[in-house]
Amino acid sequence: FRRLRQNLKKTRDALGAELTQTLFDTLDDETWERLEEALIMADVGAGATAKIVGRLEQEATSGGTTDPQALQERLIELLAEAARPHGEPTIDLRHGPTVIMVCGVNGTGKTTSIGKLASTLATQLGQKVVLGAADTFRAAAVEQLQIWGERANVEVVTGPPGTDPGSVAFEAVRIGREIGADVVIVDTAGRLHTQLPLMEELAKVRRVIDKQFPGAPHEILLTVDSTTGQNGLRQAKEFSQAAPVTGIVLTKLDGSAKGGIAIAIAQELGIPVKLIGIGEGLEDLRPFDATDFATALIR
Ligand code: GDP
């Protein structure tokens, strides 16, 4: 939690000055306006902000507590509630192998997140992991994945440059099944989402994986760069219309003043944030915990 708190400093600062206890010392219209402004600045989103501020104000003015400390506590609770995903934020690893397809626009932290996830699963949880480098469009992406694979000591399935992404995905899942892997993680291309062929390519990779292993992929994770705030949310909306995204990996929270986007995503997409990236190190990918997150934003 300490590290999470440290790395959410920028968002907390964006909220911070406004949200110290003194905000609730006097309760008048300005209190609620300032709170609203601060939440909007942190990219919590207009809808969620209105709901949270409205609720807190209503409780405080209708005979509820007016104690500053208690109001801050209640604010944390309301933020956590709003950030709490609609489904289980966990990833079921009992599919033998569980196939995780990872998509996201280039630069959002897709490859890094896959590397961290593979490393955590392999070294901390003792899982047998296979990586599929189906972002065959970028030679650098394949190399990067191979480096992560070496670090985590997991097998990386690749094809020559320009190979059909579907065939690499197919092969990765086939090998994963053959060697009794617990998890197969498939990287996919991330050229700009406005290009229709990308969405078609992702759909094709999905179909091919399902053909090799009916029911797979079991998870489709989408990386969203939290520093891009509402833009990231827009991207996530477009991706989720094209593919049944099951979870968000919210990256770069350490460098972001817009960490509130986790709440906007949960509210507007109905897709749980499952993992968060809070740094570039191996250990900097964490499961998302709404209460810890909300607490780290405010205190
Ligand atoms: P991709 O193009 O989506 O595969 O993106 P990369 O995985 O190559 O990441 C792009 C850049 O973002 C790299 O410099 C990463 O080190 C950096 N990055 C990824 N995740 C995080 C994170 O959680 N925190 C920080 N600070 N940097 C990150």
PDB file of C-alpha atoms and ligand atoms in Angstrom, residues 7 103-116 135 138 140-141 144-145 148 187-188 190 223 225-227 249-256 276-281 284-285, ligand 1:
ATOM      1  CA  ASN A   7       3.016   6.247  -6.889  1.00  0.00           C
ATOM      2  CA  CYS A 103      -4.767  -5.564 -26.731  1.00  0.00           C
ATOM      3  CA  GLY A 104      -4.188  -1.844 -26.623  1.00  0.00           C
ATOM      4  CA  VAL A 105      -2.909   1.028 -28.665  1.00  0.00           C
ATOM      5  CA  ASN A 106       0.866   1.191 -29.179  1.00  0.00           C
ATOM      6  CA  GLY A 107       2.604   3.076 -26.425  1.00  0.00           C
ATOM      7  CA  THR A 108      -0.021   2.367 -23.766  1.00  0.00           C
ATOM      8  CA  GLY A 109       2.269  -0.132 -22.034  1.00  0.00           C
ATOM      9  CA  LYS A 110       1.002  -3.373 -23.532  1.00  0.00           C
ATOM     10  CA  THR A 111       4.330  -5.159 -23.907  1.00  0.00           C
ATOM     11  CA  THR A 112       5.611  -3.999 -20.535  1.00  0.00           C
ATOM     12  CA  SER A 113       2.422  -5.144 -18.813  1.00  0.00           C
ATOM     13  CA  ILE A 114       2.629  -8.557 -20.481  1.00  0.00           C
ATOM     14  CA  GLY A 115       6.228  -8.860 -19.328  1.00  0.00           C
ATOM     15  CA  LYS A 116       5.354  -7.935 -15.768  1.00  0.00           C
ATOM     16  CA  ASP A 135       2.198  -8.301 -32.749  1.00  0.00           C
ATOM     17  CA  ARG A 138       6.451  -4.446 -35.132  1.00  0.00           C
ATOM     18  CA  ALA A 140      10.662  -4.259 -31.903  1.00  0.00           C
ATOM     19  CA  ALA A 141       7.601  -5.570 -30.091  1.00  0.00           C
ATOM     20  CA  GLN A 144      10.909  -6.659 -26.419  1.00  0.00           C
ATOM     21  CA  LEU A 145       8.700  -9.602 -25.587  1.00  0.00           C
ATOM     22  CA  TRP A 148      10.845 -10.067 -21.002  1.00  0.00           C
ATOM     23  CA  ASP A 187       0.325 -10.014 -27.441  1.00  0.00           C
ATOM     24  CA  THR A 188      -1.538  -8.361 -30.314  1.00  0.00           C
ATOM     25  CA  GLY A 190      -1.808  -1.977 -31.462  1.00  0.00           C
ATOM     26  CA  THR A 223      -4.174  -1.631 -21.703  1.00  0.00           C
ATOM     27  CA  ASP A 225      -2.602   4.692 -20.431  1.00  0.00           C
ATOM     28  CA  SER A 226      -3.919   6.609 -17.437  1.00  0.00           C
ATOM     29  CA  THR A 227      -1.938   9.732 -18.343  1.00  0.00           C
ATOM     30  CA  VAL A 249      -4.967  -2.848 -17.316  1.00  0.00           C
ATOM     31  CA  LEU A 250      -4.570   0.770 -16.279  1.00  0.00           C
ATOM     32  CA  THR A 251      -0.933   1.716 -16.828  1.00  0.00           C
ATOM     33  CA  LYS A 252       1.403   4.535 -15.803  1.00  0.00           C
ATOM     34  CA  LEU A 253      -0.582   5.543 -12.746  1.00  0.00           C
ATOM     35  CA  ASP A 254       2.730   6.581 -11.197  1.00  0.00           C
ATOM     36  CA  GLY A 255       3.214   9.344 -13.732  1.00  0.00           C
ATOM     37  CA  SER A 256      -0.410  10.379 -13.976  1.00  0.00           C
ATOM     38  CA  ILE A 276      -2.763  -1.401 -12.535  1.00  0.00           C
ATOM     39  CA  GLY A 277       0.731  -0.387 -13.596  1.00  0.00           C
ATOM     40  CA  ILE A 278       2.482   1.828 -11.101  1.00  0.00           C
ATOM     41  CA  GLY A 279       6.028   1.888 -12.470  1.00  0.00           C
ATOM     42  CA  GLU A 280       8.420   0.333 -14.931  1.00  0.00           C
ATOM     43  CA  GLY A 281       9.790  -2.353 -12.625  1.00  0.00           C
ATOM     44  CA  ASP A 284       4.966  -2.706 -10.575  1.00  0.00           C
ATOM     45  CA  LEU A 285       1.900  -4.464 -11.899  1.00  0.00           C
TER      46      LEU A 285
HETATM   47  P1  GDP B   1       3.339  -0.811 -25.998  1.00  0.00           P
HETATM   48  O1  GDP B   1       3.728  -0.062 -27.246  1.00  0.00           O
HETATM   49  O2  GDP B   1       1.898  -0.614 -25.684  1.00  0.00           O
HETATM   50  O3  GDP B   1       3.738  -2.237 -26.006  1.00  0.00           O
HETATM   51  O4  GDP B   1       4.096  -0.042 -24.814  1.00  0.00           O
HETATM   52  P2  GDP B   1       5.385  -0.454 -23.983  1.00  0.00           P
HETATM   53  O5  GDP B   1       5.102  -1.630 -23.141  1.00  0.00           O
HETATM   54  O6  GDP B   1       6.542  -0.518 -24.895  1.00  0.00           O
HETATM   55  O7  GDP B   1       5.485   0.811 -23.015  1.00  0.00           O
HETATM   56  C1  GDP B   1       5.684   2.124 -23.482  1.00  0.00           C
HETATM   57  C2  GDP B   1       6.490   2.903 -22.433  1.00  0.00           C
HETATM   58  O8  GDP B   1       5.718   3.052 -21.246  1.00  0.00           O
HETATM   59  C3  GDP B   1       7.761   2.194 -22.012  1.00  0.00           C
HETATM   60  O9  GDP B   1       8.775   3.157 -21.870  1.00  0.00           O
HETATM   61  C4  GDP B   1       7.405   1.575 -20.659  1.00  0.00           C
HETATM   62  O10 GDP B   1       8.517   1.435 -19.821  1.00  0.00           O
HETATM   63  C5  GDP B   1       6.439   2.588 -20.108  1.00  0.00           C
HETATM   64  N1  GDP B   1       5.498   2.024 -19.129  1.00  0.00           N
HETATM   65  C6  GDP B   1       4.652   0.974 -19.277  1.00  0.00           C
HETATM   66  N2  GDP B   1       3.920   0.779 -18.161  1.00  0.00           N
HETATM   67  C7  GDP B   1       4.314   1.729 -17.268  1.00  0.00           C
HETATM   68  C8  GDP B   1       3.906   2.073 -15.912  1.00  0.00           C
HETATM   69  O11 GDP B   1       3.024   1.473 -15.277  1.00  0.00           O
HETATM   70  N3  GDP B   1       4.552   3.141 -15.355  1.00  0.00           N
HETATM   71  C9  GDP B   1       5.503   3.854 -16.015  1.00  0.00           C
HETATM   72  N4  GDP B   1       6.065   4.880 -15.399  1.00  0.00           N
HETATM   73  N5  GDP B   1       5.883   3.552 -17.266  1.00  0.00           N
HETATM   74  C10 GDP B   1       5.305   2.513 -17.894  1.00  0.00           C
END
